[in-house]
Amino acid sequence: QVVIQGLVKAAHLNGSRGEVLSFSAEKQRYRVRLKNKKSAKKKVLEAWLKEECLKPWMKPLTKDDKSVADTFQKFVKNPVNMGYYRRFQGGDNLWSTIVMDEGYKKWFREFVKTGYFKLLSEDQHKRFQKMAELAHHPKASVAVKSVMEICANAFTKVRVEYSAENVAGYRKVVEGVRAKVESDPGLSEVLEGMQETKIYIPHWKNPKMVQFLTVSDSVLVEESKKEAST
């Protein structure tokens, strides 16, 4: 959670709250979804903003919050905990890191127990609490690898070279992962749980995947017709 500041051309947004969604190393900017702000087309407003235009948002502290803050301060006095915390602040908080890195996974569970996320909101605390629990699920590593198989491997090939062969390969991977998930209740459970946290992870049965494959089929059929007619 952040507060927008220092904008000149869009000064009316200064003081608005937002949620950081991602960071672009190429742009050196953060993608921020603004709270309670709608564009003219009634869509949720998002913007790419520089780091200096963002400051962390903290709700007013209660006595309980101050107790949590003290607990957190004691926690990060440990050099190892501070090292992991810096990784977290640097964006190293994806499912792949939390699940696959055993040291980070154990640290993250203890980090959540400090109540740090309660300082942001109760909703944030519940989401990250569930994330910490799911990271220790016996099927968590299989779940993350399945999603990475879809997105990092098969889809990357399609983006690099859009061809019938690569789309077919992507389809095969998606269908293979679906079959594996649907035949394994534990795997299905952990993937559904990951999605419910709303902390980014592509859904193994995301409608957009189906839509992409459907559109790809149409485009490739049209291209084949054009090639046949020339």
Tab-separated table of C-alpha atoms in Angstrom:
chain	number	residue	atom	x	y	z
A	1	GLN	CA	0.000	0.000	0.000
A	2	VAL	CA	1.386	3.410	-0.992
A	3	VAL	CA	0.420	7.077	-1.123
A	4	ILE	CA	0.992	9.060	-4.331
A	5	GLN	CA	3.082	12.233	-4.011
A	6	GLY	CA	5.049	14.714	-6.093
A	7	LEU	CA	3.116	14.389	-9.373
A	8	VAL	CA	3.054	17.552	-11.477
A	9	LYS	CA	1.016	16.795	-14.603
A	10	ALA	CA	-1.459	14.676	-12.616
A	11	ALA	CA	-1.307	16.639	-9.373
A	12	HIS	CA	-4.940	15.743	-8.621
A	13	LEU	CA	-3.762	12.215	-7.832
A	14	ASN	CA	-1.365	13.338	-5.096
A	15	GLY	CA	-2.517	12.022	-1.751
A	16	SER	CA	-4.344	9.086	-3.330
A	17	ARG	CA	-3.743	5.608	-1.990
A	18	GLY	CA	-2.662	2.791	-4.259
A	19	GLU	CA	-1.401	-0.776	-4.389
A	20	VAL	CA	1.915	-1.678	-6.039
A	21	LEU	CA	1.362	-4.509	-8.540
A	22	SER	CA	4.760	-4.911	-10.159
A	23	PHE	CA	8.081	-3.264	-11.024
A	24	SER	CA	9.594	-2.767	-14.477
A	25	ALA	CA	13.397	-2.836	-14.489
A	26	GLU	CA	13.304	-1.473	-18.045
A	27	LYS	CA	11.097	1.514	-17.154
A	28	GLN	CA	12.456	1.827	-13.608
A	29	ARG	CA	8.883	2.434	-12.518
A	30	TYR	CA	6.246	0.726	-10.408
A	31	ARG	CA	2.814	-0.244	-11.735
A	32	VAL	CA	0.289	1.069	-9.218
A	33	ARG	CA	-3.450	0.463	-9.003
A	34	LEU	CA	-5.121	3.508	-7.478
A	35	LYS	CA	-7.752	3.028	-4.783
A	36	ASN	CA	-11.251	4.408	-5.470
A	37	LYS	CA	-10.126	6.081	-8.682
A	38	LYS	CA	-11.879	5.314	-11.958
A	39	SER	CA	-10.861	6.377	-15.438
A	40	ALA	CA	-13.293	8.025	-17.849
A	41	LYS	CA	-14.068	4.566	-19.282
A	42	LYS	CA	-15.052	3.260	-15.822
A	43	LYS	CA	-11.978	1.067	-15.637
A	44	VAL	CA	-9.746	0.801	-12.583
A	45	LEU	CA	-6.982	3.365	-12.978
A	46	GLU	CA	-3.394	2.121	-13.081
A	47	ALA	CA	-0.213	4.120	-13.579
A	48	TRP	CA	3.543	3.588	-13.941
A	49	LEU	CA	5.205	5.780	-11.311
A	50	LYS	CA	8.751	6.515	-10.183
A	51	GLU	CA	9.868	5.423	-6.733
A	52	GLU	CA	10.128	9.006	-5.488
A	53	CYS	CA	6.423	9.495	-6.235
A	54	LEU	CA	5.474	6.760	-3.788
A	55	LYS	CA	5.611	6.579	-0.021
A	56	PRO	CA	4.439	3.664	2.145
A	57	TRP	CA	0.919	4.016	3.502
A	58	MET	CA	0.370	3.116	7.123
A	59	LYS	CA	-2.954	3.220	8.920
A	60	PRO	CA	-3.064	5.252	12.179
A	61	LEU	CA	-1.431	3.201	14.923
A	62	THR	CA	-3.487	1.821	17.808
A	63	LYS	CA	-2.006	0.380	21.024
A	64	ASP	CA	-2.144	-3.084	19.462
A	65	ASP	CA	-0.407	-1.791	16.350
A	66	LYS	CA	2.390	-0.305	18.451
A	67	SER	CA	2.849	-3.688	20.110
A	68	VAL	CA	3.099	-5.311	16.659
A	69	ALA	CA	5.590	-2.661	15.544
A	70	ASP	CA	7.770	-3.383	18.603
A	71	THR	CA	7.636	-7.133	17.859
A	72	PHE	CA	8.630	-6.503	14.249
A	73	GLN	CA	11.525	-4.237	15.263
A	74	LYS	CA	12.885	-6.937	17.570
A	75	PHE	CA	12.469	-9.501	14.788
A	76	VAL	CA	14.537	-7.579	12.222
A	77	LYS	CA	17.327	-6.826	14.690
A	78	ASN	CA	18.513	-10.323	13.869
A	79	PRO	CA	20.884	-9.859	10.862
A	80	VAL	CA	19.548	-12.995	9.135
A	81	ASN	CA	15.943	-11.811	9.465
A	82	MET	CA	16.920	-8.352	8.210
A	83	GLY	CA	18.618	-9.915	5.189
A	84	TYR	CA	15.479	-11.810	4.250
A	85	TYR	CA	13.331	-8.729	4.934
A	86	ARG	CA	15.424	-6.689	2.515
A	87	ARG	CA	14.895	-9.368	-0.115
A	88	PHE	CA	11.162	-9.165	0.523
A	89	GLN	CA	11.157	-5.368	0.224
A	90	GLY	CA	13.138	-5.672	-3.000
A	91	GLY	CA	10.327	-7.621	-4.625
A	92	ASP	CA	11.594	-11.115	-3.808
A	93	ASN	CA	8.142	-12.152	-2.612
A	94	LEU	CA	6.816	-14.299	-5.424
A	95	TRP	CA	5.358	-17.751	-4.845
A	96	SER	CA	8.341	-19.359	-6.581
A	97	THR	CA	10.802	-17.885	-4.058
A	98	ILE	CA	8.698	-18.480	-0.958
A	99	VAL	CA	7.925	-22.074	-1.901
A	100	MET	CA	11.212	-23.206	-3.447
A	101	ASP	CA	13.707	-21.521	-1.094
A	102	GLU	CA	13.546	-23.488	2.188
A	103	GLY	CA	15.312	-20.819	4.241
A	104	TYR	CA	13.113	-18.064	2.906
A	105	LYS	CA	9.995	-20.169	3.436
A	106	LYS	CA	10.752	-20.735	7.134
A	107	TRP	CA	11.629	-17.057	7.593
A	108	PHE	CA	8.468	-15.897	5.848
A	109	ARG	CA	6.238	-17.900	8.213
A	110	GLU	CA	7.907	-16.277	11.243
A	111	PHE	CA	7.772	-12.870	9.542
A	112	VAL	CA	3.995	-13.129	9.123
A	113	LYS	CA	3.645	-14.154	12.779
A	114	THR	CA	5.092	-10.782	13.853
A	115	GLY	CA	1.817	-9.225	12.670
A	116	TYR	CA	3.659	-6.893	10.276
A	117	PHE	CA	0.872	-7.032	7.690
A	118	LYS	CA	-1.723	-6.018	10.288
A	119	LEU	CA	-0.086	-2.596	10.184
A	120	LEU	CA	-1.270	-2.366	6.578
A	121	SER	CA	-4.712	-3.964	6.936
A	122	GLU	CA	-6.389	-7.009	8.396
A	123	ASP	CA	-7.115	-8.216	4.850
A	124	GLN	CA	-3.420	-8.027	3.938
A	125	HIS	CA	-2.529	-9.970	7.078
A	126	LYS	CA	-4.998	-12.757	6.270
A	127	ARG	CA	-3.787	-13.016	2.679
A	128	PHE	CA	-0.106	-13.315	3.598
A	129	GLN	CA	-0.928	-15.603	6.509
A	130	LYS	CA	-2.590	-17.960	4.051
A	131	MET	CA	0.383	-17.593	1.711
A	132	ALA	CA	2.746	-18.704	4.495
A	133	GLU	CA	0.538	-21.699	5.295
A	134	LEU	CA	0.219	-22.784	1.666
A	135	ALA	CA	3.974	-22.484	1.119
A	136	HIS	CA	4.361	-25.406	3.555
A	137	HIS	CA	1.689	-27.511	1.829
A	138	PRO	CA	3.126	-30.870	0.621
A	139	LYS	CA	1.976	-30.064	-2.922
A	140	ALA	CA	3.178	-26.446	-2.979
A	141	SER	CA	6.368	-27.045	-4.964
A	142	VAL	CA	4.514	-29.174	-7.541
A	143	ALA	CA	1.872	-26.431	-7.853
A	144	VAL	CA	4.445	-23.707	-8.487
A	145	LYS	CA	6.378	-25.837	-10.973
A	146	SER	CA	3.125	-26.563	-12.849
A	147	VAL	CA	2.343	-22.871	-13.203
A	148	MET	CA	5.923	-22.069	-14.183
A	149	GLU	CA	5.722	-24.819	-16.813
A	150	ILE	CA	2.757	-23.048	-18.388
A	151	CYS	CA	3.975	-19.475	-18.152
A	152	ALA	CA	7.746	-19.476	-18.100
A	153	ASN	CA	8.361	-22.198	-20.636
A	154	ALA	CA	5.529	-22.869	-23.083
A	155	PHE	CA	4.086	-19.349	-23.291
A	156	THR	CA	7.527	-17.762	-23.644
A	157	LYS	CA	8.071	-19.767	-26.839
A	158	VAL	CA	4.784	-18.446	-28.226
A	159	ARG	CA	5.792	-14.860	-27.419
A	160	VAL	CA	9.205	-15.286	-29.047
A	161	GLU	CA	7.826	-16.963	-32.165
A	162	TYR	CA	4.104	-17.006	-32.843
A	163	SER	CA	3.648	-20.187	-34.864
A	164	ALA	CA	1.242	-23.086	-35.127
A	165	GLU	CA	3.893	-25.392	-33.678
A	166	ASN	CA	4.481	-23.238	-30.591
A	167	VAL	CA	0.759	-22.649	-29.992
A	168	ALA	CA	0.225	-26.409	-30.221
A	169	GLY	CA	3.035	-26.885	-27.711
A	170	TYR	CA	1.465	-24.346	-25.380
A	171	ARG	CA	-1.910	-26.083	-25.654
A	172	LYS	CA	-0.315	-29.436	-24.859
A	173	VAL	CA	1.345	-28.061	-21.727
A	174	VAL	CA	-1.854	-26.332	-20.512
A	175	GLU	CA	-3.941	-29.455	-21.048
A	176	GLY	CA	-1.275	-31.619	-19.405
A	177	VAL	CA	-1.181	-29.424	-16.300
A	178	ARG	CA	-4.972	-29.354	-16.111
A	179	ALA	CA	-5.169	-33.140	-16.313
A	180	LYS	CA	-2.536	-33.475	-13.591
A	181	VAL	CA	-4.314	-30.986	-11.306
A	182	GLU	CA	-7.790	-32.419	-11.830
A	183	SER	CA	-6.547	-35.917	-10.974
A	184	ASP	CA	-4.857	-34.746	-7.763
A	185	PRO	CA	-7.180	-33.220	-5.109
A	186	GLY	CA	-4.225	-32.002	-3.028
A	187	LEU	CA	-2.689	-30.160	-5.977
A	188	SER	CA	-6.037	-28.647	-6.926
A	189	GLU	CA	-6.554	-27.518	-3.332
A	190	VAL	CA	-3.242	-25.700	-3.055
A	191	LEU	CA	-3.589	-23.971	-6.450
A	192	GLU	CA	-7.087	-22.777	-5.619
A	193	GLY	CA	-5.793	-21.538	-2.267
A	194	MET	CA	-2.947	-19.646	-3.922
A	195	GLN	CA	-5.412	-17.957	-6.250
A	196	GLU	CA	-7.687	-16.976	-3.359
A	197	THR	CA	-4.871	-15.018	-1.694
A	198	LYS	CA	-4.946	-12.616	-4.688
A	199	ILE	CA	-1.160	-12.550	-4.490
A	200	TYR	CA	-0.112	-12.970	-8.103
A	201	ILE	CA	-0.061	-16.453	-9.509
A	202	PRO	CA	-1.538	-17.357	-12.926
A	203	HIS	CA	-4.583	-19.600	-12.543
A	204	TRP	CA	-4.163	-23.073	-13.997
A	205	LYS	CA	-7.660	-22.813	-15.494
A	206	ASN	CA	-7.636	-19.104	-16.252
A	207	PRO	CA	-10.300	-18.247	-18.898
A	208	LYS	CA	-7.744	-16.012	-20.614
A	209	MET	CA	-5.658	-19.074	-21.437
A	210	VAL	CA	-8.652	-20.667	-23.114
A	211	GLN	CA	-9.437	-17.410	-24.903
A	212	PHE	CA	-5.830	-17.091	-26.095
A	213	LEU	CA	-5.837	-20.586	-27.547
A	214	THR	CA	-9.222	-20.032	-29.237
A	215	VAL	CA	-8.089	-16.745	-30.795
A	216	SER	CA	-4.783	-18.329	-31.820
A	217	ASP	CA	-6.639	-21.109	-33.634
A	218	SER	CA	-8.704	-18.539	-35.575
A	219	VAL	CA	-5.674	-16.441	-36.495
A	220	LEU	CA	-3.630	-19.428	-37.629
A	221	VAL	CA	-6.534	-20.763	-39.728
A	222	GLU	CA	-6.841	-17.388	-41.468
A	223	GLU	CA	-3.090	-17.274	-42.077
A	224	SER	CA	-3.215	-20.767	-43.592
A	225	LYS	CA	-6.037	-19.695	-45.947
A	226	LYS	CA	-4.018	-16.671	-47.086
A	227	GLU	CA	-0.953	-18.777	-47.733
A	228	ALA	CA	-3.020	-21.311	-49.696
A	229	SER	CA	-4.540	-18.603	-51.893
A	230	THR	CA	-1.186	-17.031	-52.843
